[in-house]
Short mmCIF file of C-alpha atoms and ligand atoms in Angstrom, two decimals:
data_model
loop_
_atom_site.label_atom_id
_atom_site.label_comp_id
_atom_site.label_asym_id
_atom_site.label_seq_id
_atom_site.Cartn_x
_atom_site.Cartn_y
_atom_site.Cartn_z
CA MET A 983 272.60 8.54 30.94
CA LYS A 984 271.08 10.22 27.90
CA TYR A 985 273.35 12.40 25.76
CA SER A 986 271.37 14.87 23.64
CA PHE A 987 272.86 17.13 21.02
CA PRO A 988 271.93 20.63 19.87
CA GLU A 989 269.24 21.18 17.27
CA HIS A 990 270.46 20.89 13.65
CA PHE A 991 273.56 18.97 14.75
CA TRP A 992 275.35 17.56 11.71
CA TRP A 993 275.36 13.76 11.71
CA GLY A 994 277.17 12.10 8.86
CA SER A 995 280.36 10.65 7.52
CA ALA A 996 283.28 11.60 5.34
CA SER A 997 284.95 10.04 2.34
CA SER A 998 287.12 11.18 -0.52
CA ALA A 999 287.10 11.01 -4.30
CA LEU A 1000 290.21 8.91 -4.83
CA GLN A 1001 289.33 6.45 -2.11
CA THR A 1002 285.84 5.70 -3.40
CA GLU A 1003 285.16 6.68 -7.02
CA GLY A 1004 287.31 4.53 -9.30
CA THR A 1005 287.17 4.82 -13.13
CA ARG A 1006 289.17 7.95 -13.76
CA GLU A 1007 291.03 9.23 -16.79
CA GLY A 1008 293.11 11.97 -15.22
CA GLN A 1009 296.18 10.47 -13.56
CA THR A 1010 297.10 11.28 -9.95
CA THR A 1011 300.36 10.78 -8.09
CA TRP A 1012 298.78 7.66 -6.58
CA ASP A 1013 298.12 6.03 -9.96
CA TYR A 1014 301.65 6.82 -11.06
CA TRP A 1015 303.28 5.60 -7.87
CA PHE A 1016 301.20 2.43 -7.79
CA ALA A 1017 302.18 1.60 -11.40
CA ARG A 1018 305.84 1.93 -10.46
CA GLU A 1019 305.89 0.44 -6.97
CA PRO A 1020 302.84 -1.76 -6.34
CA ASN A 1021 304.73 -3.45 -3.51
CA ARG A 1022 304.30 -0.26 -1.46
CA PHE A 1023 300.56 -0.98 -1.23
CA HIS A 1024 298.99 -3.57 1.06
CA ASN A 1025 298.48 -6.80 -0.92
CA GLY A 1026 299.36 -4.87 -4.08
CA VAL A 1027 295.92 -3.24 -4.25
CA GLY A 1028 295.96 0.15 -5.95
CA PRO A 1029 293.78 3.25 -6.24
CA GLN A 1030 291.60 1.93 -9.05
CA GLN A 1031 290.09 -0.80 -6.85
CA THR A 1032 287.48 1.19 -5.03
CA SER A 1033 283.92 0.96 -3.79
CA THR A 1034 282.98 2.24 -7.28
CA PHE A 1035 281.09 5.33 -6.19
CA TYR A 1036 281.39 6.57 -9.78
CA GLN A 1037 278.94 3.83 -10.82
CA HIS A 1038 276.98 3.38 -7.59
CA TRP A 1039 276.55 6.96 -6.41
CA LYS A 1040 272.79 6.87 -6.61
CA THR A 1041 272.26 3.70 -4.58
CA ASP A 1042 275.03 4.75 -2.20
CA ILE A 1043 273.17 7.98 -1.50
CA GLN A 1044 270.13 5.83 -0.68
CA LEU A 1045 272.32 4.04 1.87
CA LEU A 1046 273.40 7.38 3.33
CA LYS A 1047 269.75 8.17 3.75
CA GLN A 1048 269.12 4.79 5.34
CA LEU A 1049 271.84 5.68 7.87
CA ASN A 1050 269.98 8.93 8.60
CA HIS A 1051 272.81 11.16 7.47
CA ASN A 1052 271.81 14.81 7.33
CA SER A 1053 275.22 15.75 5.89
CA PHE A 1054 278.04 14.02 4.03
CA ARG A 1055 281.55 15.10 3.05
CA THR A 1056 283.38 13.94 0.00
CA SER A 1057 285.90 15.57 -2.29
CA ILE A 1058 286.07 16.61 -5.90
CA SER A 1059 288.90 14.99 -7.80
CA TRP A 1060 291.00 17.74 -9.35
CA ALA A 1061 292.40 15.19 -11.81
CA ARG A 1062 288.91 14.09 -12.88
CA LEU A 1063 287.64 17.64 -13.33
CA ILE A 1064 290.76 19.00 -15.01
CA PRO A 1065 292.86 16.00 -16.08
CA ASP A 1066 296.09 17.93 -16.64
CA GLY A 1067 295.44 20.20 -13.65
CA ILE A 1068 295.39 23.49 -15.54
CA GLY A 1069 293.68 23.03 -18.93
CA GLU A 1070 290.27 21.97 -20.17
CA VAL A 1071 287.44 21.08 -17.84
CA ASN A 1072 286.11 17.55 -18.40
CA PRO A 1073 282.33 17.85 -19.06
CA GLN A 1074 281.66 14.27 -17.88
CA ALA A 1075 283.16 15.14 -14.52
CA VAL A 1076 280.94 18.21 -14.29
CA ASP A 1077 277.90 16.03 -15.01
CA PHE A 1078 278.98 13.46 -12.44
CA TYR A 1079 279.51 15.95 -9.61
CA ASN A 1080 276.31 17.83 -10.53
CA GLN A 1081 274.34 14.60 -10.27
CA VAL A 1082 275.89 13.64 -6.94
CA ILE A 1083 275.34 17.09 -5.43
CA ASP A 1084 271.76 17.32 -6.71
CA GLU A 1085 270.88 13.84 -5.51
CA LEU A 1086 272.31 14.49 -2.03
CA ILE A 1087 270.25 17.66 -1.72
CA GLU A 1088 267.18 15.90 -3.09
CA GLN A 1089 267.55 13.27 -0.36
CA GLY A 1090 267.91 15.89 2.39
CA ILE A 1091 271.67 15.37 2.86
CA THR A 1092 273.76 18.54 2.94
CA PRO A 1093 276.88 18.15 0.77
CA PHE A 1094 280.20 19.18 2.34
CA ILE A 1095 282.83 19.37 -0.38
CA THR A 1096 286.62 19.17 -0.06
CA LEU A 1097 288.77 20.44 -2.92
CA PHE A 1098 291.97 18.52 -2.23
CA HIS A 1099 292.20 15.23 -0.41
CA PHE A 1100 295.78 14.01 -1.11
CA ASP A 1101 295.14 13.51 -4.86
CA MET A 1102 297.56 15.66 -6.81
CA PRO A 1103 297.15 15.44 -10.61
CA MET A 1104 300.33 13.82 -11.93
CA ALA A 1105 300.81 16.58 -14.48
CA MET A 1106 301.04 19.04 -11.59
CA GLN A 1107 303.48 16.84 -9.68
CA GLU A 1108 305.65 16.63 -12.79
CA ILE A 1109 306.25 20.37 -12.59
CA GLY A 1110 307.14 20.15 -8.89
CA GLY A 1111 303.81 19.74 -7.10
CA TRP A 1112 303.34 22.05 -4.13
CA GLU A 1113 306.98 23.13 -4.33
CA ASN A 1114 306.11 25.14 -7.44
CA ARG A 1115 304.09 28.34 -7.11
CA ASP A 1116 302.58 27.69 -10.56
CA VAL A 1117 300.78 24.72 -8.98
CA VAL A 1118 299.46 27.03 -6.28
CA GLU A 1119 298.01 29.22 -9.03
CA ALA A 1120 296.60 26.20 -10.88
CA TYR A 1121 294.90 25.04 -7.67
CA ALA A 1122 293.39 28.50 -7.16
CA ARG A 1123 291.97 28.36 -10.70
CA TYR A 1124 290.59 24.86 -10.05
CA ALA A 1125 288.97 26.09 -6.80
CA GLN A 1126 287.38 29.02 -8.57
CA ILE A 1127 286.03 26.75 -11.30
CA CYS A 1128 284.46 24.51 -8.61
CA PHE A 1129 282.84 27.51 -6.90
CA GLU A 1130 281.43 28.70 -10.23
CA LEU A 1131 280.14 25.26 -11.18
CA PHE A 1132 278.74 24.08 -7.86
CA GLY A 1133 278.76 27.05 -5.47
CA ASP A 1134 275.07 27.77 -5.99
CA ARG A 1135 274.23 24.48 -4.21
CA VAL A 1136 277.28 23.56 -2.15
CA LEU A 1137 277.28 25.76 0.94
CA HIS A 1138 280.14 24.16 2.92
CA TRP A 1139 283.55 24.11 1.22
CA PHE A 1140 286.89 22.86 2.49
CA THR A 1141 290.04 23.88 0.68
CA PHE A 1142 292.13 20.96 1.95
CA ASN A 1143 291.80 17.78 3.94
CA GLU A 1144 294.65 17.27 6.43
CA PRO A 1145 297.19 19.37 4.52
CA ILE A 1146 300.00 18.32 6.90
CA VAL A 1147 299.70 14.69 5.74
CA PRO A 1148 301.09 15.14 2.20
CA VAL A 1149 303.90 17.17 3.82
CA GLU A 1150 304.70 14.38 6.26
CA GLY A 1151 304.09 11.54 3.82
CA GLY A 1152 305.70 13.03 0.71
CA TYR A 1153 308.57 15.07 2.13
CA LEU A 1154 309.52 13.72 5.57
CA TYR A 1155 308.47 10.15 6.35
CA ASP A 1156 308.23 8.35 3.01
CA PHE A 1157 304.59 7.23 2.91
CA HIS A 1158 303.34 9.35 -0.01
CA TYR A 1159 304.83 10.08 -3.42
CA PRO A 1160 307.35 11.72 -4.17
CA ASN A 1161 309.07 10.03 -1.17
CA VAL A 1162 311.42 12.92 -0.50
CA VAL A 1163 313.12 13.32 2.90
CA ASP A 1164 313.99 16.99 3.20
CA PHE A 1165 312.63 19.33 5.86
CA ARG A 1166 313.15 22.55 3.93
CA ARG A 1167 311.24 21.18 0.96
CA ALA A 1168 308.57 19.93 3.35
CA ALA A 1169 308.30 23.42 4.83
CA THR A 1170 307.99 24.86 1.32
CA VAL A 1171 305.19 22.44 0.49
CA ALA A 1172 303.38 23.32 3.73
CA TYR A 1173 303.82 27.05 3.11
CA HIS A 1174 302.60 26.87 -0.47
CA THR A 1175 299.61 24.84 0.67
CA VAL A 1176 298.68 27.66 3.03
CA LEU A 1177 299.05 30.14 0.15
CA ALA A 1178 296.85 27.94 -2.07
CA HIS A 1179 294.27 27.76 0.70
CA ALA A 1180 294.31 31.55 1.07
CA LEU A 1181 293.94 32.10 -2.68
CA ALA A 1182 290.88 29.82 -2.70
CA VAL A 1183 289.37 31.71 0.23
CA ARG A 1184 290.04 34.98 -1.59
CA ALA A 1185 288.30 33.66 -4.73
CA TYR A 1186 285.36 32.45 -2.68
CA ARG A 1187 284.94 35.81 -0.96
CA ALA A 1188 285.24 37.64 -4.27
CA GLY A 1189 282.42 35.54 -5.74
CA HIS A 1190 280.02 36.49 -2.91
CA TYR A 1191 278.69 32.96 -2.63
CA ALA A 1192 275.95 32.13 -0.17
CA GLY A 1193 277.87 29.49 1.80
CA GLU A 1194 280.97 29.21 3.93
CA ILE A 1195 284.53 28.11 3.41
CA GLY A 1196 286.91 26.30 5.72
CA ILE A 1197 289.57 23.66 5.95
CA VAL A 1198 289.83 20.22 7.53
CA LEU A 1199 292.82 19.75 9.85
CA ASN A 1200 293.93 16.63 11.66
CA LEU A 1201 294.63 17.97 15.12
CA THR A 1202 296.72 15.71 17.33
CA PRO A 1203 296.94 17.18 20.82
CA SER A 1204 300.55 17.03 22.03
CA TYR A 1205 300.78 15.64 25.53
CA PRO A 1206 304.12 15.81 27.37
CA ARG A 1207 305.24 12.74 29.32
CA SER A 1208 305.51 14.90 32.46
CA GLN A 1209 305.49 18.49 33.58
CA ASN A 1210 309.28 18.56 33.57
CA PRO A 1211 310.18 21.68 31.54
CA ALA A 1212 312.19 19.58 29.08
CA ASP A 1213 309.13 17.40 28.31
CA VAL A 1214 306.83 20.43 28.13
CA LYS A 1215 309.16 22.11 25.65
CA ALA A 1216 309.26 18.95 23.52
CA ALA A 1217 305.44 18.85 23.42
CA HIS A 1218 305.29 22.55 22.57
CA ILE A 1219 307.58 22.13 19.57
CA ALA A 1220 305.64 19.09 18.32
CA ASP A 1221 302.45 21.13 18.64
CA LEU A 1222 303.99 24.01 16.66
CA MET A 1223 305.14 21.74 13.87
CA PHE A 1224 302.16 19.42 13.47
CA ASN A 1225 299.13 21.44 14.60
CA ARG A 1226 299.87 25.13 14.72
CA SER A 1227 301.70 25.21 11.37
CA PHE A 1228 298.22 25.16 9.81
CA LEU A 1229 295.89 26.05 12.66
CA ASP A 1230 297.37 29.49 13.30
CA PRO A 1231 297.41 30.70 9.69
CA VAL A 1232 293.81 29.64 9.04
CA LEU A 1233 292.34 30.92 12.30
CA ARG A 1234 294.64 33.83 13.19
CA GLY A 1235 295.90 34.73 9.74
CA GLU A 1236 299.57 34.34 10.69
CA TYR A 1237 302.20 31.81 11.70
CA PRO A 1238 303.25 31.37 15.35
CA ALA A 1239 306.30 33.60 15.88
CA ASP A 1240 308.19 30.89 17.80
CA LEU A 1241 307.77 28.41 14.92
CA VAL A 1242 309.25 30.95 12.51
CA THR A 1243 312.12 31.72 14.89
CA LEU A 1244 312.87 28.04 15.41
CA LEU A 1245 312.95 27.18 11.71
CA LYS A 1246 314.96 30.29 10.91
CA SER A 1247 317.62 29.32 13.43
CA TYR A 1248 318.07 26.00 11.58
CA ASP A 1249 317.88 27.64 8.15
CA GLN A 1250 314.74 25.67 7.23
CA LEU A 1251 312.36 28.49 6.31
CA PRO A 1252 310.79 28.43 2.84
CA ALA A 1253 311.30 31.33 0.44
CA CYS A 1254 308.67 34.00 1.17
CA LYS A 1255 307.51 36.94 -0.91
CA PRO A 1256 306.63 40.27 0.69
CA GLU A 1257 302.99 40.05 -0.44
CA ASP A 1258 302.50 36.59 1.12
CA SER A 1259 301.63 37.74 4.63
CA ALA A 1260 298.70 39.87 3.45
CA LEU A 1261 297.41 36.91 1.46
CA ILE A 1262 297.73 34.55 4.43
CA ALA A 1263 295.79 37.03 6.56
CA GLU A 1264 292.98 36.82 3.99
CA GLY A 1265 292.81 33.04 4.40
CA LYS A 1266 290.89 33.13 7.68
CA ILE A 1267 288.10 30.59 7.60
CA ASP A 1268 284.41 30.42 8.50
CA LEU A 1269 284.31 26.78 9.56
CA LEU A 1270 286.97 24.36 10.84
CA GLY A 1271 286.73 20.62 10.28
CA VAL A 1272 288.64 18.68 12.93
CA ASN A 1273 289.83 15.16 12.17
CA TYR A 1274 290.73 13.37 15.37
CA TYR A 1275 292.07 9.85 15.55
CA GLN A 1276 294.86 9.81 18.11
CA PRO A 1277 296.86 11.95 20.50
CA ARG A 1278 300.60 12.60 20.20
CA ARG A 1279 302.62 11.83 23.34
CA VAL A 1280 306.14 13.09 23.48
CA LYS A 1281 309.09 13.44 25.81
CA CYS A 1282 312.42 15.17 25.73
CA ARG A 1283 314.96 13.32 23.57
CA ASP A 1284 317.01 10.66 25.36
CA SER A 1285 319.98 10.91 23.02
CA ALA A 1286 321.91 13.61 21.24
CA VAL A 1287 320.98 14.41 17.65
CA ASN A 1288 323.15 12.89 14.92
CA PRO A 1289 324.29 16.02 13.09
CA GLN A 1290 324.83 13.99 9.90
CA ALA A 1291 321.18 12.87 9.82
CA PRO A 1292 318.59 14.90 7.92
CA PHE A 1293 316.98 17.68 9.97
CA MET A 1294 313.68 16.32 11.27
CA PRO A 1295 310.92 17.32 13.73
CA GLU A 1296 312.26 14.49 15.91
CA TRP A 1297 315.40 16.54 16.57
CA PHE A 1298 313.28 18.14 19.29
CA PHE A 1299 311.38 15.26 20.88
CA ASP A 1300 311.06 11.50 21.24
CA ASN A 1301 307.73 9.79 20.90
CA TYR A 1302 306.51 8.56 24.26
CA GLU A 1303 304.60 5.31 24.81
CA MET A 1304 302.51 5.94 27.88
CA PRO A 1305 302.22 2.80 30.01
CA GLY A 1306 298.65 1.49 29.99
CA ARG A 1307 297.60 3.39 26.90
CA LYS A 1308 294.63 1.96 25.03
CA MET A 1309 295.56 0.95 21.51
CA ASN A 1310 293.90 0.20 18.22
CA PRO A 1311 296.45 -2.51 17.38
CA TYR A 1312 295.45 -2.78 13.71
CA ARG A 1313 296.31 0.81 12.89
CA GLY A 1314 298.82 1.21 15.72
CA TRP A 1315 297.07 4.32 16.96
CA GLU A 1316 296.28 5.12 20.59
CA ILE A 1317 292.60 5.56 21.43
CA TYR A 1318 292.17 8.48 23.80
CA GLU A 1319 288.64 9.83 23.93
CA PRO A 1320 289.31 12.93 26.08
CA GLY A 1321 291.54 14.23 23.27
CA ILE A 1322 288.47 15.36 21.37
CA TYR A 1323 287.44 17.50 24.36
CA ASP A 1324 290.94 18.94 24.78
CA ILE A 1325 290.95 20.02 21.13
CA LEU A 1326 287.60 21.79 21.48
CA VAL A 1327 288.61 23.52 24.71
CA ASN A 1328 291.85 24.69 23.10
CA LEU A 1329 289.88 26.14 20.19
CA ARG A 1330 287.46 27.81 22.59
CA ASP A 1331 290.09 29.31 24.88
CA ASN A 1332 292.91 30.14 22.48
CA TYR A 1333 291.30 30.66 19.09
CA GLY A 1334 288.08 32.56 19.78
CA ASN A 1335 285.78 29.52 19.80
CA PRO A 1336 285.41 29.16 16.01
CA ARG A 1337 282.54 27.36 14.31
CA CYS A 1338 283.84 23.82 14.03
CA PHE A 1339 282.77 20.21 13.76
CA ILE A 1340 284.38 16.81 14.01
CA SER A 1341 284.94 16.01 10.36
CA GLU A 1342 286.58 12.60 10.86
CA ASN A 1343 286.92 10.18 13.75
CA GLY A 1344 287.13 6.46 13.26
CA MET A 1345 288.57 3.07 13.91
CA GLY A 1346 290.13 0.87 11.26
CA VAL A 1347 289.96 -2.85 12.09
CA GLU A 1348 291.49 -5.79 10.27
CA ASN A 1349 289.59 -8.92 9.21
CA GLU A 1350 286.18 -7.81 10.41
CA LYS A 1351 284.58 -10.86 8.81
CA ARG A 1352 285.40 -12.78 11.98
CA PHE A 1353 282.74 -10.67 13.73
CA ILE A 1354 279.91 -11.69 11.39
CA GLU A 1355 276.79 -12.85 13.23
CA ASN A 1356 273.69 -13.73 11.20
CA GLY A 1357 275.19 -12.17 8.11
CA GLN A 1358 276.08 -8.85 9.75
CA ILE A 1359 279.37 -7.54 11.21
CA ASN A 1360 278.77 -6.98 14.89
CA ASP A 1361 281.28 -4.16 15.43
CA GLN A 1362 280.44 -3.33 19.01
CA TYR A 1363 284.05 -2.05 19.41
CA ARG A 1364 283.23 0.69 16.87
CA ILE A 1365 280.03 1.64 18.69
CA ASP A 1366 282.06 1.86 21.92
CA PHE A 1367 284.66 3.96 20.11
CA ILE A 1368 282.06 6.39 18.75
CA SER A 1369 279.99 6.69 21.91
CA GLY A 1370 283.17 7.13 23.97
CA HIS A 1371 284.23 10.07 21.82
CA LEU A 1372 280.72 11.50 21.67
CA THR A 1373 280.46 11.69 25.46
CA TRP A 1374 283.58 13.88 25.55
CA LEU A 1375 282.34 15.94 22.63
CA HIS A 1376 279.05 16.38 24.48
CA LYS A 1377 280.93 17.63 27.53
CA GLY A 1378 282.74 20.16 25.36
CA ILE A 1379 279.49 21.45 23.89
CA SER A 1380 277.90 21.69 27.33
CA GLU A 1381 280.87 23.87 28.34
CA GLY A 1382 280.34 26.26 25.47
CA CYS A 1383 282.51 24.83 22.68
CA ASN A 1384 281.16 25.75 19.25
CA CYS A 1385 281.05 22.24 17.80
CA LEU A 1386 278.28 21.82 15.24
CA GLY A 1387 278.48 18.19 14.20
CA TYR A 1388 280.13 14.81 14.09
CA HIS A 1389 281.17 12.96 10.96
CA MET A 1390 282.66 9.48 11.04
CA TRP A 1391 285.34 8.08 8.85
CA THR A 1392 283.80 6.45 6.90
CA PHE A 1393 280.61 5.51 5.12
CA ILE A 1394 281.50 2.33 3.15
CA ASP A 1395 284.80 0.46 3.72
CA ASN A 1396 287.19 2.14 1.36
CA TRP A 1397 290.70 2.14 -0.06
CA SER A 1398 293.10 3.54 2.52
CA TRP A 1399 296.18 4.72 0.65
CA CYS A 1400 299.17 2.42 1.27
CA ASN A 1401 297.07 0.28 3.61
CA ALA A 1402 294.56 -0.35 0.80
CA TYR A 1403 291.84 -2.53 2.37
CA LYS A 1404 293.85 -3.81 5.35
CA ASN A 1405 291.84 -1.88 7.95
CA ARG A 1406 288.12 -1.37 7.46
CA TYR A 1407 286.47 1.80 8.76
CA GLY A 1408 282.97 1.78 7.27
CA PHE A 1409 279.47 1.78 8.67
CA ILE A 1410 278.88 -0.47 5.69
CA GLN A 1411 280.85 -3.59 4.85
CA LEU A 1412 282.15 -3.82 1.30
CA ASP A 1413 282.72 -7.11 -0.46
CA LEU A 1414 285.44 -6.08 -2.89
CA ASP A 1415 284.77 -8.96 -5.29
CA THR A 1416 281.01 -8.59 -5.60
CA GLN A 1417 280.72 -4.92 -4.55
CA GLN A 1418 277.92 -6.02 -2.24
CA ARG A 1419 277.23 -3.57 0.61
CA THR A 1420 275.98 -4.74 4.03
CA VAL A 1421 275.21 -2.40 6.90
CA LYS A 1422 277.24 -3.16 10.04
CA LYS A 1423 275.80 -2.95 13.52
CA SER A 1424 277.55 0.41 14.01
CA GLY A 1425 275.65 1.73 10.97
CA GLU A 1426 272.35 0.89 12.62
CA TRP A 1427 273.50 2.42 15.90
CA PHE A 1428 274.54 5.60 14.13
CA ALA A 1429 271.26 5.81 12.20
CA ALA A 1430 269.34 5.62 15.48
CA THR A 1431 271.60 8.19 17.16
CA SER A 1432 271.16 10.62 14.30
CA LEU A 1433 267.40 10.09 14.20
CA ASN A 1434 267.03 10.69 17.94
CA ASN A 1435 269.75 13.35 18.03
CA SER A 1436 270.86 11.54 21.18
CA PHE A 1437 272.04 8.22 22.55
CA ASP A 1438 272.00 6.42 25.90
CA LYS A 1439 275.10 5.16 27.63
C1 BGP B 2811 292.64 10.35 7.48
C2 BGP B 2811 292.35 10.63 6.04
C3 BGP B 2811 291.46 9.64 5.37
C4 BGP B 2811 291.50 8.23 5.89
C5 BGP B 2811 291.71 8.14 7.41
C6 BGP B 2811 292.06 6.78 7.93
O1 BGP B 2811 293.92 10.78 7.80
O2 BGP B 2811 291.76 11.90 5.87
O3 BGP B 2811 291.66 9.75 4.00
O4 BGP B 2811 292.21 7.40 5.11
O5 BGP B 2811 292.70 9.02 7.85
O6 BGP B 2811 293.44 6.58 7.95
P1 BGP B 2811 294.16 5.43 7.16
O7 BGP B 2811 293.45 5.31 5.87
O8 BGP B 2811 295.55 5.89 6.98
O9 BGP B 2811 294.05 4.22 8.03
#
């Protein structure tokens, strides 16, 4: 069967500043944490060992073109642009991002720019990071500076990438700095992130720029083990905490009432100011990026909560391993293609069918060199992964969902936080020692799909 996509569909991939650029003066939390605890990172490889986009941006953009990208998302590094987060703007950074943006446009690739992709300037973390409202203000200033510098050419802005992840990683589950385990502080970080987002949207609207502004959320549909009310309730609470804690503010301009009630009853609500709700209402977006990797399956808890243990989302559910689930064993994530359709239908039916696109979807695989045939990685599993998701996305579009594009994670194999280079995601293989780039079979498949605006399956 032939799957064709709407005219002007966005075909491309996503990456981020910290994971690709390298060579940076301004220090981030990642540089600081790596210097102190290199053992936390796979094979002791830190955030300075990248695919060196800072040096190779021009030839990399040629590769994007070779892959027939019509759009590409990356982020600006706050710490590169404003090394201490709040002071002087670094003119070399301005030159660098101007060159990248201009070259993308020159090559017919629409730049999509994220303002914050997990890379907090260390100077900002030292004063409390997202727990401190001064950092919220500093971020709003940084956003405004970006709009002023690049807003004449960048027409698709994203305030944050997956804002729930620094909350989970840094304040609940110990996989990002500052490795705090404290729900109330996590809730404060999440709340302040929403305020920062809304301030950036306000600044963007005030500047009357020609483009649009949105956010990228990782939406993990919450599936209950069964229709037993106890399982359904568990899935509902997981959905409130991990999806709707950001989805509702940015699309409806307010938090779900039952999330607020739940957190209030456990005394976990962050400190709010009376003027906050009006600001949050102003944060409604024009465009939603959806990152989808895996579903969340939950069931009612089997055991009673230990009242001495820290308050956690898992007080309300257990994770459920569905028998027969399809797994990506390298990342430990379930592969469930219909999830992408369920997300789009939920947006259509419950959120007014907003303009949206798939901003990340991907499959990280270990030791891909074993798949080399005639000098090229034959990653048929990745082509199957993409085409499997695209068929469900296609079904969503044919049923009226307002999905405008599909971006893969990622372009060239890159540094993946604590996993460093363990799992490779790219359309293009990176040899870390020589920096040589080689297009994988999936890259060729994607180039053809984008060119034809369709594929056969
Ligand atoms: C997303 C992030 C990306 C990227 C990707 C792959 O959550 O936006 O930055 O890293 O996941 O996940 P990981 O690197 O954890 O394997």
